[in-house]
Coordinates of C-alpha atoms in Angstrom, one line a residue:
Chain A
X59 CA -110.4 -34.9 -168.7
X60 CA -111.5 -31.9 -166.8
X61 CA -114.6 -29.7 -167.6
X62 CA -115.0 -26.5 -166.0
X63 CA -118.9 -25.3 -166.2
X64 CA -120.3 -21.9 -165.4
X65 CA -124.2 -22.0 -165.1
X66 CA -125.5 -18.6 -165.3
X67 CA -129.3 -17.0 -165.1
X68 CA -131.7 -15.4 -162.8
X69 CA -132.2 -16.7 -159.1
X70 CA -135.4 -19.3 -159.2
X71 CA -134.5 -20.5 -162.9
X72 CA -132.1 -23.3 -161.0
X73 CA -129.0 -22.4 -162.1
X74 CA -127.6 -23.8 -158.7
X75 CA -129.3 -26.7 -158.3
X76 CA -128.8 -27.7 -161.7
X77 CA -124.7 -27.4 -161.0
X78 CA -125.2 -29.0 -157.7
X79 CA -126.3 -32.2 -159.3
X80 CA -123.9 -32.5 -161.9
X81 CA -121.4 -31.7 -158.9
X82 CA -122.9 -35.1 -157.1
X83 CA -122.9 -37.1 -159.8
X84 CA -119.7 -36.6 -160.7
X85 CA -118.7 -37.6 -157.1
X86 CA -121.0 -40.6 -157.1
X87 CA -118.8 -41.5 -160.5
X88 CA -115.6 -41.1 -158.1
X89 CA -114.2 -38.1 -160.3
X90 CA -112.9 -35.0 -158.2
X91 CA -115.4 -32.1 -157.8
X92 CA -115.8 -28.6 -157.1
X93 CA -119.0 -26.1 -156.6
X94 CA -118.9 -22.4 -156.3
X95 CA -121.3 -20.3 -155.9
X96 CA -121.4 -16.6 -156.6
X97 CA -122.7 -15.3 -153.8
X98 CA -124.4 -11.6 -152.4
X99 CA -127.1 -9.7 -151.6
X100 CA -129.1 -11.6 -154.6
X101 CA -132.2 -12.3 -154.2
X102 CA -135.4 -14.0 -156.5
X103 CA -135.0 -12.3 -160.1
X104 CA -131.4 -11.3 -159.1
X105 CA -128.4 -12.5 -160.9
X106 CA -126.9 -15.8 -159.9
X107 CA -124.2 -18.1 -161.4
X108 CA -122.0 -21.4 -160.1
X109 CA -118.4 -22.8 -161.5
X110 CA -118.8 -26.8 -161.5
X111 CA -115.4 -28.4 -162.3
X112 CA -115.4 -31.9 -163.1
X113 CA -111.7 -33.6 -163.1
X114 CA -109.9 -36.8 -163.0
X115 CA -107.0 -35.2 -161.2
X116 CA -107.5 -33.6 -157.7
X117 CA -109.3 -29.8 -158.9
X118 CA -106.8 -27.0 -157.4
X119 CA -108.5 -23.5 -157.8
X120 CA -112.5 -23.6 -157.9
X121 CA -112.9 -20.5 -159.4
X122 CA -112.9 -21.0 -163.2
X123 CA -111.2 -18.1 -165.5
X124 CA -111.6 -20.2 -168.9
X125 CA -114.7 -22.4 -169.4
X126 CA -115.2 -25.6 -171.1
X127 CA -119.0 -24.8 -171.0
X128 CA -121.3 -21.8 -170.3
X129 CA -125.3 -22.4 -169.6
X130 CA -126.7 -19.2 -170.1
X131 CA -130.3 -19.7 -168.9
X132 CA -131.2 -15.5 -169.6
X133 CA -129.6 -12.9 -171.4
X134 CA -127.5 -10.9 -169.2
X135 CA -125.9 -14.5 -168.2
X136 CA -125.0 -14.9 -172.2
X137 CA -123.6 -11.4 -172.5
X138 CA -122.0 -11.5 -169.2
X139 CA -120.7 -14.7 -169.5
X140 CA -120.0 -16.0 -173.1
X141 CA -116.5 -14.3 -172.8
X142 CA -115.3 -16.7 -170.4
X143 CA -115.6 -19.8 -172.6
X144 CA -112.6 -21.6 -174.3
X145 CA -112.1 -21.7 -178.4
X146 CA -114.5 -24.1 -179.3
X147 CA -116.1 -24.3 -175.7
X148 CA -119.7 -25.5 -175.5
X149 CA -122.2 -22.6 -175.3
X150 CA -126.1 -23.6 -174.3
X151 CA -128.8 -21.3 -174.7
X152 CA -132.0 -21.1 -173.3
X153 CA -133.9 -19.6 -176.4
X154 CA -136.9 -19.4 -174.9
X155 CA -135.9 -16.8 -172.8
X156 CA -132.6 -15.7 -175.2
X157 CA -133.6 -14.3 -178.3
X158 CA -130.3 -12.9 -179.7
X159 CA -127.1 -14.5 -181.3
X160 CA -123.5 -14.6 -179.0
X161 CA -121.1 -12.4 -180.2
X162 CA -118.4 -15.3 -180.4
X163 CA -118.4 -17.1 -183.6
X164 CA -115.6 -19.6 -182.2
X165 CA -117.7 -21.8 -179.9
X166 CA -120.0 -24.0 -180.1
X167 CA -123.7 -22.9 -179.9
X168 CA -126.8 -24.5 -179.0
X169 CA -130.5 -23.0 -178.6
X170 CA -132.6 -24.9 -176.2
X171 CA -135.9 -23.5 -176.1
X172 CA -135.8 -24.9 -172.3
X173 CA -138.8 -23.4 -170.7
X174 CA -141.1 -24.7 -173.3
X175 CA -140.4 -27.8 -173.6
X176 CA -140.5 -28.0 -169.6
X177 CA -144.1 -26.0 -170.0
X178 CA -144.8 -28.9 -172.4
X179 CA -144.1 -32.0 -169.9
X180 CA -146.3 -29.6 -167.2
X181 CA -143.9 -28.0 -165.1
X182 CA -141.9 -24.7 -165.9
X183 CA -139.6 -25.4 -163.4
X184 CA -137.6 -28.1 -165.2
X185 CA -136.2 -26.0 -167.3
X186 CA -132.9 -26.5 -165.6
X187 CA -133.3 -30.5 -166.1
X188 CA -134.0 -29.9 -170.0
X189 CA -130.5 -28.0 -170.1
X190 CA -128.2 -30.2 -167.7
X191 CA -130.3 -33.3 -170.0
X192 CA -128.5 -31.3 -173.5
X193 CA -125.0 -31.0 -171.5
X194 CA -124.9 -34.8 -170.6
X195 CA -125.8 -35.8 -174.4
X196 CA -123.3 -33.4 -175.5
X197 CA -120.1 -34.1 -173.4
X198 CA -120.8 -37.9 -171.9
X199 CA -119.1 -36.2 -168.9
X200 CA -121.6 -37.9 -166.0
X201 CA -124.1 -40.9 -167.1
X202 CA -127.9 -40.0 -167.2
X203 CA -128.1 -42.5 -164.1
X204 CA -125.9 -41.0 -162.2
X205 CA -128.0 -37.8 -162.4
X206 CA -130.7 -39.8 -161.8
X207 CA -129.1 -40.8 -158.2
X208 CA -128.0 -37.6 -157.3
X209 CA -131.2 -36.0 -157.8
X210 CA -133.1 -39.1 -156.0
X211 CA -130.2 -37.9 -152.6
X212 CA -131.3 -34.9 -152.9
X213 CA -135.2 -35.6 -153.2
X214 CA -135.3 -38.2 -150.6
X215 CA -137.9 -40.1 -150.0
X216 CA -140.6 -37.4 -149.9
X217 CA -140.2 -36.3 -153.5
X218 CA -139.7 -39.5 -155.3
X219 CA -142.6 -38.6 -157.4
X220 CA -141.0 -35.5 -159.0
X221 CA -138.0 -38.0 -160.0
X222 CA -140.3 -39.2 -163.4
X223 CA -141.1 -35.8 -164.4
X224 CA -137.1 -34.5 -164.3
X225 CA -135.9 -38.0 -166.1
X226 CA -138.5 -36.9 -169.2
X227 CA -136.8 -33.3 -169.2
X228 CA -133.2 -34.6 -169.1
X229 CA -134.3 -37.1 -171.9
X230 CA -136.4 -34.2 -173.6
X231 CA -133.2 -32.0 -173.4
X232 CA -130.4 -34.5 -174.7
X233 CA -133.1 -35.4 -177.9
X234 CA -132.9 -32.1 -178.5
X235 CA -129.0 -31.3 -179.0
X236 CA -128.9 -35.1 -180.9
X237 CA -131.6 -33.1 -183.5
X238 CA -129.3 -30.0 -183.9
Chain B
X202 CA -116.8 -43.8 -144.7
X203 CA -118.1 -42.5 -148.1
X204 CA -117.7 -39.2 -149.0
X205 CA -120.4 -36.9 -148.7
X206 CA -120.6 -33.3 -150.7
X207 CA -121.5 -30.5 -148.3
X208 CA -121.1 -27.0 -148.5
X209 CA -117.9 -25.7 -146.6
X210 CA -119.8 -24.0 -143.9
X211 CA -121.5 -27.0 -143.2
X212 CA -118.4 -29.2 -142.8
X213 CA -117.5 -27.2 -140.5
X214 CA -120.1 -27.4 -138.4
X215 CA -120.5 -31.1 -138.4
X216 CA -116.8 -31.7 -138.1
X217 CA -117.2 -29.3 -134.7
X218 CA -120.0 -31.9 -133.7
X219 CA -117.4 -34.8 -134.5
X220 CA -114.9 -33.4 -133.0
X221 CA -116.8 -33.2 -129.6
X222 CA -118.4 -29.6 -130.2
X223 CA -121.5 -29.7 -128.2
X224 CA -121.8 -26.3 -127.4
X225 CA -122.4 -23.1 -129.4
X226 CA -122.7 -19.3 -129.6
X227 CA -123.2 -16.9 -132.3
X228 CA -124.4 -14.2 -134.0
X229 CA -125.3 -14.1 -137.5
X230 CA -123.2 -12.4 -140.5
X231 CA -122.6 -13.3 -143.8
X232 CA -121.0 -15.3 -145.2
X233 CA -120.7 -17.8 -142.2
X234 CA -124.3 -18.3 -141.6
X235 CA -124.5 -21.4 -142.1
X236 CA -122.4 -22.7 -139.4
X237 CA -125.1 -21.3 -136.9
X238 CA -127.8 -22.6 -139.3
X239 CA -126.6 -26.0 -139.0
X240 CA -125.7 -25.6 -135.2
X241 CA -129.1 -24.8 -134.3
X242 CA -130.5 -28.0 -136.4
X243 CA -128.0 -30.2 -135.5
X244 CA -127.0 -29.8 -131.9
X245 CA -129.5 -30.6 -130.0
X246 CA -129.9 -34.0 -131.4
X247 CA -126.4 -34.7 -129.8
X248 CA -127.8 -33.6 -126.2
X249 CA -126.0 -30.0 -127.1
X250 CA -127.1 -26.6 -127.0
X251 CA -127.1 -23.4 -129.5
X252 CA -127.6 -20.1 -128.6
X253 CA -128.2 -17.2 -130.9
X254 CA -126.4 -14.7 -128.4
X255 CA -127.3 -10.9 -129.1
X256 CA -124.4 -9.9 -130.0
X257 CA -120.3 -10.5 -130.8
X258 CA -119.8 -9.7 -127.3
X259 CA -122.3 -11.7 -125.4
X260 CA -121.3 -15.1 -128.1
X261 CA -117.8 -14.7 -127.5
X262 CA -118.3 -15.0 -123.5
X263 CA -120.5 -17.4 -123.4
X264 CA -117.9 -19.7 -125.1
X265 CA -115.8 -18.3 -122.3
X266 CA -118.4 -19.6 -119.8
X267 CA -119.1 -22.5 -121.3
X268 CA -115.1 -23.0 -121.4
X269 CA -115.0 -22.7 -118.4
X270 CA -117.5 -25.6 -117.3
X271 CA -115.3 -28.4 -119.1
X272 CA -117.1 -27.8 -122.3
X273 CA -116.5 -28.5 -126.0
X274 CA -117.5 -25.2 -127.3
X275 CA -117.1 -23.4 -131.1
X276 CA -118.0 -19.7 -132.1
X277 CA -118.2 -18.4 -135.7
X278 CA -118.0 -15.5 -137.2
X279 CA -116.5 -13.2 -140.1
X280 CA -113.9 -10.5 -140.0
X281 CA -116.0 -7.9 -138.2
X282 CA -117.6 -10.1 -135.9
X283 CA -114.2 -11.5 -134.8
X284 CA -113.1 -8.0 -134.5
X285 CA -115.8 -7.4 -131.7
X286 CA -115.0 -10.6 -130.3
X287 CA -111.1 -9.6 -129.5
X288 CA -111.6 -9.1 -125.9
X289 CA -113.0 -12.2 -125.5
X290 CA -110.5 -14.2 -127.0
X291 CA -107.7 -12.2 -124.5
X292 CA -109.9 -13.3 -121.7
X293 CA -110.2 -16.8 -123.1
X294 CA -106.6 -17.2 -123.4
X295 CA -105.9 -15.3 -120.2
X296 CA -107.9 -17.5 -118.0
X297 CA -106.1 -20.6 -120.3
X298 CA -109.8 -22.3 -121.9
X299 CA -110.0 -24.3 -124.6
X300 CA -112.3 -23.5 -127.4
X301 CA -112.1 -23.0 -131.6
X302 CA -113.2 -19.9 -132.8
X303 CA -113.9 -20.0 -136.8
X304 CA -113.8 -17.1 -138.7
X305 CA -114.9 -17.5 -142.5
X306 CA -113.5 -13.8 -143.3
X307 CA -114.6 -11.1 -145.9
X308 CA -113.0 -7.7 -147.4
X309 CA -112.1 -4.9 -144.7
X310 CA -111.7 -2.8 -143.2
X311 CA -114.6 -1.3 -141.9
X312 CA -117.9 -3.2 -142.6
X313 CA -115.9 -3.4 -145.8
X314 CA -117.8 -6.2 -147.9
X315 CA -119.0 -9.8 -148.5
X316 CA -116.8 -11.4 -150.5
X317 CA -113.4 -13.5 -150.2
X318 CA -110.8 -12.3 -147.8
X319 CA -107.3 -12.9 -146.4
X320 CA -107.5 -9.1 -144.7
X321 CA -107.3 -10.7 -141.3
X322 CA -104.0 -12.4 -141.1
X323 CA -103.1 -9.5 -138.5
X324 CA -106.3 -10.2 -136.5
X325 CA -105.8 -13.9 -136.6
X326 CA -102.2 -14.2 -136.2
X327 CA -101.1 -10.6 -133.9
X328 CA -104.4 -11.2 -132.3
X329 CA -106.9 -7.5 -132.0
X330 CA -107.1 -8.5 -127.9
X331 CA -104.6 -7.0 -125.2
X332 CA -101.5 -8.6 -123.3
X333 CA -98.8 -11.4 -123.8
X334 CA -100.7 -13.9 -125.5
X335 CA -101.3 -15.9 -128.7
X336 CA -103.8 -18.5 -130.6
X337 CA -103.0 -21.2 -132.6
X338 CA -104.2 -20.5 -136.6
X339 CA -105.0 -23.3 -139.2
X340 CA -105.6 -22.4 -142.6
X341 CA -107.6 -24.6 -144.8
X342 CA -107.5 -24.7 -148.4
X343 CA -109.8 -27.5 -149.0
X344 CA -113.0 -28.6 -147.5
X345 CA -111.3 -32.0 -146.6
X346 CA -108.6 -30.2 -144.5
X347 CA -111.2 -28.4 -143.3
X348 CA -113.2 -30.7 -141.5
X349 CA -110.2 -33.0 -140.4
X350 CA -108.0 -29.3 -139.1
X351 CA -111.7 -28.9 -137.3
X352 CA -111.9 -32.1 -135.6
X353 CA -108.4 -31.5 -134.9
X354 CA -108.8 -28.2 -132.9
X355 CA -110.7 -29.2 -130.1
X356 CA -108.4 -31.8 -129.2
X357 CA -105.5 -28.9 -129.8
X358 CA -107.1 -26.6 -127.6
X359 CA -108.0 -28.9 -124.9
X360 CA -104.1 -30.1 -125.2
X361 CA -102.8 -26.5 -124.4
X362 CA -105.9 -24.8 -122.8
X363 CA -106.0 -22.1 -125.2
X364 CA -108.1 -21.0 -128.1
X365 CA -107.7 -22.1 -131.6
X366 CA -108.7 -20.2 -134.9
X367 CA -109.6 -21.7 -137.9
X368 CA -109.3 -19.0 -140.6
X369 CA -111.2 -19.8 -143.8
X370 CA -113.1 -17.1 -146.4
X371 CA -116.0 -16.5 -148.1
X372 CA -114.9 -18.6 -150.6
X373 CA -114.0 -21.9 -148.3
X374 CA -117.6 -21.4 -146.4
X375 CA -119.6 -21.0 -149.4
X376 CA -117.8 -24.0 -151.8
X377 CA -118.9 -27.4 -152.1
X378 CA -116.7 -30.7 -152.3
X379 CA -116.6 -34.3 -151.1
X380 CA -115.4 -34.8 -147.4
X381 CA -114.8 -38.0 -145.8
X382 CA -115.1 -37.6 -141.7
X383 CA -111.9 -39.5 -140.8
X384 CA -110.8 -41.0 -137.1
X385 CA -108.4 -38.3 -136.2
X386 CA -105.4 -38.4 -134.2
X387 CA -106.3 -38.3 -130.1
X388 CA -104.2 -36.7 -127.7
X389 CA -103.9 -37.9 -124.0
X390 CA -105.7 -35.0 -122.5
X391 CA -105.5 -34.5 -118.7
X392 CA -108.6 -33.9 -116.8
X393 CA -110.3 -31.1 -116.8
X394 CA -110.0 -31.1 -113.1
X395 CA -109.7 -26.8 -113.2
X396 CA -113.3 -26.7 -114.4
X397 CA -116.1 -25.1 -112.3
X398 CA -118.9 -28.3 -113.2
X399 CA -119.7 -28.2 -109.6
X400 CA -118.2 -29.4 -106.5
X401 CA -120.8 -31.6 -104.8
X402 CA -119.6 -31.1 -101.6
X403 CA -116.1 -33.0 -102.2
X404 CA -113.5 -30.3 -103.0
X405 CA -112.6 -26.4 -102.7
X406 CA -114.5 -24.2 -105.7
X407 CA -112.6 -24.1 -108.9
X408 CA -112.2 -20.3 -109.8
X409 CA -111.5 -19.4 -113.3
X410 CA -110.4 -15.6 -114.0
X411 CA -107.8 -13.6 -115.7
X412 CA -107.3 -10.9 -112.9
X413 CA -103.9 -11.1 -111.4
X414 CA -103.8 -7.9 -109.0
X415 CA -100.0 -8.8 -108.2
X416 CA -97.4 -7.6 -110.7
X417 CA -95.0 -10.5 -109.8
X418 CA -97.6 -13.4 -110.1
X419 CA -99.2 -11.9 -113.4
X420 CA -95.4 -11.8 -114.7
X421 CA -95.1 -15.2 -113.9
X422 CA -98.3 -16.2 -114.9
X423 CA -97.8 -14.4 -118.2
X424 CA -94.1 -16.4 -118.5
X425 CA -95.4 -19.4 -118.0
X426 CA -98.1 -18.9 -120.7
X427 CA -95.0 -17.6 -123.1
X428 CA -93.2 -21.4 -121.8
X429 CA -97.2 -23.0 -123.7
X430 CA -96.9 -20.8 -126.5
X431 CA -93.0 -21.8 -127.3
X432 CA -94.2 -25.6 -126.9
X433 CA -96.7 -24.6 -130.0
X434 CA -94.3 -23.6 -132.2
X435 CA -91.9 -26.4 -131.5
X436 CA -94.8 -29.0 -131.9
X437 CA -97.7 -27.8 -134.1
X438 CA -95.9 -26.2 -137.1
X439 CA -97.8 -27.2 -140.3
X440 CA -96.9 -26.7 -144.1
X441 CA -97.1 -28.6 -147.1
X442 CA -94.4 -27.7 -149.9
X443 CA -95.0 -28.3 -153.2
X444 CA -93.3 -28.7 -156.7
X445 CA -90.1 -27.2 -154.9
X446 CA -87.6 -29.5 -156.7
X447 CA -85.9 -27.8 -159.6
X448 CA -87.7 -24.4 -159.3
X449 CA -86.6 -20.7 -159.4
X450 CA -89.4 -19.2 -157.4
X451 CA -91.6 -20.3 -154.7
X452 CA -94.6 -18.5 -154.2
X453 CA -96.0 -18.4 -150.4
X454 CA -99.3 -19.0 -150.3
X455 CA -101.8 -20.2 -147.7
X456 CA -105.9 -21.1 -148.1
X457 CA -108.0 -20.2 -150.7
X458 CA -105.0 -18.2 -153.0
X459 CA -102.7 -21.7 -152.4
X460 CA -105.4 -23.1 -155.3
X461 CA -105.3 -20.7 -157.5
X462 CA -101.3 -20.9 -157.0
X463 CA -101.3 -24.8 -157.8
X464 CA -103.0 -23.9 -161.5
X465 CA -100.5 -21.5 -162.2
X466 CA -97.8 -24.4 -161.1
X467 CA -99.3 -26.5 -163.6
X468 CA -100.0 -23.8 -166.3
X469 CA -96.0 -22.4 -165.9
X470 CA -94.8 -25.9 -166.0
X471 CA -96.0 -26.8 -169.2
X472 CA -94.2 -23.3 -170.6
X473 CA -91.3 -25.3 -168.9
X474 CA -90.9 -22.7 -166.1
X475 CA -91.0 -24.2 -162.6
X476 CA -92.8 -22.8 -159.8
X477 CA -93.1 -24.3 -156.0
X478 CA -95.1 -23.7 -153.7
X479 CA -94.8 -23.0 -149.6
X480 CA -98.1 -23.4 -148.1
X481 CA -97.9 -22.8 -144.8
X482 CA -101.1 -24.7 -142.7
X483 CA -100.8 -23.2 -139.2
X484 CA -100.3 -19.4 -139.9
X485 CA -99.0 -18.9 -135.9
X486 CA -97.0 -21.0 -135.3
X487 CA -95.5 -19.3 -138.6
X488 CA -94.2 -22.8 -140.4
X489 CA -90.0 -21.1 -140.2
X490 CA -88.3 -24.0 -140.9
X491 CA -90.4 -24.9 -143.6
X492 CA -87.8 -21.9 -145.1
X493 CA -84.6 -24.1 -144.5
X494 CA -86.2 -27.0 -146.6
X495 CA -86.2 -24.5 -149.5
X496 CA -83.8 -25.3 -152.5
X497 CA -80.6 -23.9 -153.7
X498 CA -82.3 -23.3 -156.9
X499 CA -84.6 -20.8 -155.8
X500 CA -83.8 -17.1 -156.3
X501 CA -87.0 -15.5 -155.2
X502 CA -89.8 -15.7 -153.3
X503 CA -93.3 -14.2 -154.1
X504 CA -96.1 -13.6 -151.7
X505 CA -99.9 -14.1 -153.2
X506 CA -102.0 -12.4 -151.2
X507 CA -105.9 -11.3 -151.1
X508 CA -104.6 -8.7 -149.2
X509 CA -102.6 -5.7 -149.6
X510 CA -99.5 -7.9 -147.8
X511 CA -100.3 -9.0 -144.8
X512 CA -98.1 -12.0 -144.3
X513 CA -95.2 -11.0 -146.3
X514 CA -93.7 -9.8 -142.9
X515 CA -93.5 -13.3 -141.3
X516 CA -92.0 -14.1 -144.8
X517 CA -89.5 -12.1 -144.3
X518 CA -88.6 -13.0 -141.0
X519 CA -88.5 -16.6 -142.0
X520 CA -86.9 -15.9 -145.1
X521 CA -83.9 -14.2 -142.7
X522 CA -82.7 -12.0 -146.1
X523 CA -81.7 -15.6 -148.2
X524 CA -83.7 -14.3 -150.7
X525 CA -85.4 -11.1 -151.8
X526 CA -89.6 -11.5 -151.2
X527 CA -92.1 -10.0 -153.7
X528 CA -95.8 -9.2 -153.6
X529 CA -98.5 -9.8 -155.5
X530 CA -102.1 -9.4 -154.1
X531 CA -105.6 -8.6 -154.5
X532 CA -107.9 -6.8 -151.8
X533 CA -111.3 -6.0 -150.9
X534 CA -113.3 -9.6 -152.2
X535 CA -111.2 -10.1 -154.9
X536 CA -109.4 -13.3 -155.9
X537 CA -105.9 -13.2 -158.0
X538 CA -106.1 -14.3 -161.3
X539 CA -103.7 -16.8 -162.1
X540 CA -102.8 -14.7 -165.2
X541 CA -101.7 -12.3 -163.5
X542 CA -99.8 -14.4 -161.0
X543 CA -98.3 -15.7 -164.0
X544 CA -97.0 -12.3 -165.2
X545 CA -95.6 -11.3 -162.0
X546 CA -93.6 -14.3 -162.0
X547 CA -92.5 -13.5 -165.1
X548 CA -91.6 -10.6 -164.7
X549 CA -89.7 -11.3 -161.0
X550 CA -87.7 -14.1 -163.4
X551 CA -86.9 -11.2 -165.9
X552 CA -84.7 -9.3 -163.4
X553 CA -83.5 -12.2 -161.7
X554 CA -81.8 -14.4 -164.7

């Protein structure tokens, strides 16, 4: 098993955070991780991406070239990035912000109209939860807990209240891929 | 202890603090930052001290000060800032202090860019500072190694009273992965009865300089440093080698291009073409006799660089004309694909079969 993830969209959407998480809670499960960043003079509103890999066997290079998965949260991050992604790779769209097709007709597409649904439950900013909630239902790579976890270590105490509202947007997201 | 995921900048840092660091001296350029961010947080609830110096210059003497004083003592920077902090380093090394310098470097020359470098092996290894004299030079290429080559250091430099360079990227500072903060090996260390910490009263002033007016005692001086240095490459040689058994080409590789070397391993190998790899850890001491372990099966050896060839000269000295040594690199910030590594093997094994 190894599953190599590019998250892709504009800095403040939570592109990084949302890797970062699955990156823990694939440690927490004891698998072998890896996070990169892309990294520059980005700021807000700029472009930013990460490469997750998730393995069973020690990860050698972090920098991903072929993609199990691409998260394209805008779209210069699909058109940029929907190239990358293996035959019959996992493709997940925000379409509330995405309003076109991908080019590629030989992977697998979903439309997550992310920002909405995260309007809906009262915070925009879970967008990124609604997504990495579709990725987990869709590949089983990390359990929902362990997300749960990581994002309660990276909380800490302080923010234990905000740990409800991204548990509905995981649970929002993966209901929405199990409809599609 | 469990394993925590931290970015690699950050491991570095706290595996500095682990490792004794409780001193340090910087000045701020990307993409290191970190290290000082977490130094200025961090040390001072272990009773140490940070100081954002005002320049490459100032840092790098106040490590020599601090040195000087008996002190556990780090400095980090990338490529330019280690260029500005050459002199320094000659001084450091001159006067025989212990301290880790880490530079996290990024495309040259020049203010060059921001990305993911190996254009400082020359720096690193030659050293930009004047006179007979040489640092020791671990190479990561994962945050584990990291933090335990970190930890490491400031017992090595305390060992040999001399300055140690842990040469990561852009790439290795900005990465995240689980580390573990292991026990690591301690060395009997002799006092540090040279140090100026104050005599109270009960013994002649300790002087610490690199000024030897007398041509005779500065040769002798400078010999006896050259005796240190030759106790360095018998002793702290590092490499790992692997996948050499049964392959025609190894490819010498050190850091952040050794990873993108060990997916074309495993991509080549399943095309049933076997590839090894020579990683060497310590870049000076140059890992030579890792060369004799080499296999009779290997007919080439190819150098993967993110550079325009940096190290390829070492390889040929090690390699002592055995076999012939390719190139293939990439410069400026940019990171070899391992399809293209893949073709250059290819087409090395095209001439060679």
């Amino acid at each position: 098993m190894i599953e190599r993830i590019v998250c892709a969209g504009f800095g403040g959407q939570g592109v990084m955070s949302m890797g970062q998480l699955l990156t823990y809670a694939g440690m927490i499960e004891g698998k072998h991780v890896t996070w990169l960043p892309s990294y520059g003079p980005e700021m807000r509103g700029g472009t930013a991406n990460c490469h997750v890999i998730l393995s069973e066997e020690p990860v050698a290079s972090p920098i991903i070239h072929e993609a199990t998965c691409v998260v394209a949260m805008n779209l210069p991050s699909l058109v940029k990035f929907e190239n990358m992604l293996q035959k019959d790779g996992l493709l997940l769209i925000n379409s509330s912000l995405v309003n076109q097709k991908p080019s590629r007709e030989d992977v697998k597409a979903y439309y997550i109209p992310a920002n909405e649904i995260a309007k809906e439950l009262g915070n925009e900013k879970a967008a990124n939860m609604i997504i990495l909630g579709a990725f987990i239902e869709l590949t089983k790579i990390v359990a929902f807990d362990s997300i749960l976890s990581a994002l309660r270590k990276v909380f800490g105490p302080t923010k234990e209240h905000l740990i409800p509202l991204n548990q509905e947007a995981l649970e929002k997201g993966a209901a929405v891929v199990r409809e599609q | 202890m469990a394993k925590i995921l931290m970015k690699g900048n950050e491991a570095i840092a706290a595996a500095a603090i682990k490792g004794g660091c409780r001193y340090f001296f910087g000045y701020p350029i990307t993409p290191q930052n970190e290290i000082p961010e977490y130094m200025a947080r961090e040390l001072q609830k272990v009773g140490g001290c940070f100081v954002q110096a005002e320049s490459e210059l100032a840092a790098i003497n106040m490590v020599y000060g601090a040195a000087g004083s008996g002190a556990r003592v780090m400095t980090s920077s990338s490529s330019p800032g280690i260029a500005l902090k050459q002199e320094g380093i000659s001084y450091i090394a001159g006067a025989e202090l212990p301290c880790v310098i880490v530079n996290i470097s990024r495309g040259g020359p020049g203010l060059g860019g921001i990305q993911p470098s190996q254009g400082d092996y020359f720096q690193n290894t030659r050293g930009g500072g004047h006179g007979d004299y040489r640092t020791l030079v671990y190479a990561p290429a994962t945050l584990q190694e990291s933090v335990d080559l970190v930890m490491e250091a400031f017992e090595v430099a305390d060992y040999y009273r001399n300055p140690v360079i842990i040469s990561g990227d852009g790439m290795i500072g900005q990465m995240m992965e689980p580390v573990e903060f292991k026990e690591i090996p301690k060395r009997e260390l002799p006092p540090k009865d040279w140090a100026t910490d104050g005599t109270k009263g009960k013994r002649k002033p300790n002087i610490i300089n690199s000024l030897y007016l007398d041509p005779e005692q500065l040769e002798k001086h400078n010999w006896r440093l050259k005796e240190k240095y030759d106790r360095m490459v018998q002793n702290e040689v590092r490499y790992e080698m692997y996948n050499l058994e049964q392959a025609e080409i190894v490819i010498v590789a050190y850091g952040t291009t050794s990873r993108v070397v060990k997916n074309v391993i495993s991509i080549l190998s399943k095309e049933g073409i076997r590839v090894g790899l020579l990683r060497p850890i310590t870049l000076w001491p140059y890992p030579e006799k890792a060369f004799d372990e080499i296999p009779e099966t290997i007919k080439a050896l190819l150098s993967v660089e993110m550079s325009t060839g940096q190290m390829i000269d070492d390889i040929k000295i090690a390699a002592n004309g055995r076999w012939p040594v390719y190139f293939y690199g990439r410069s400026g910030g940019m990171v070899p694909t391992p399809d293209a590594i893949i073709e250059k093997v290819k087409e090395i094994l095209r001439g060679q079969r």
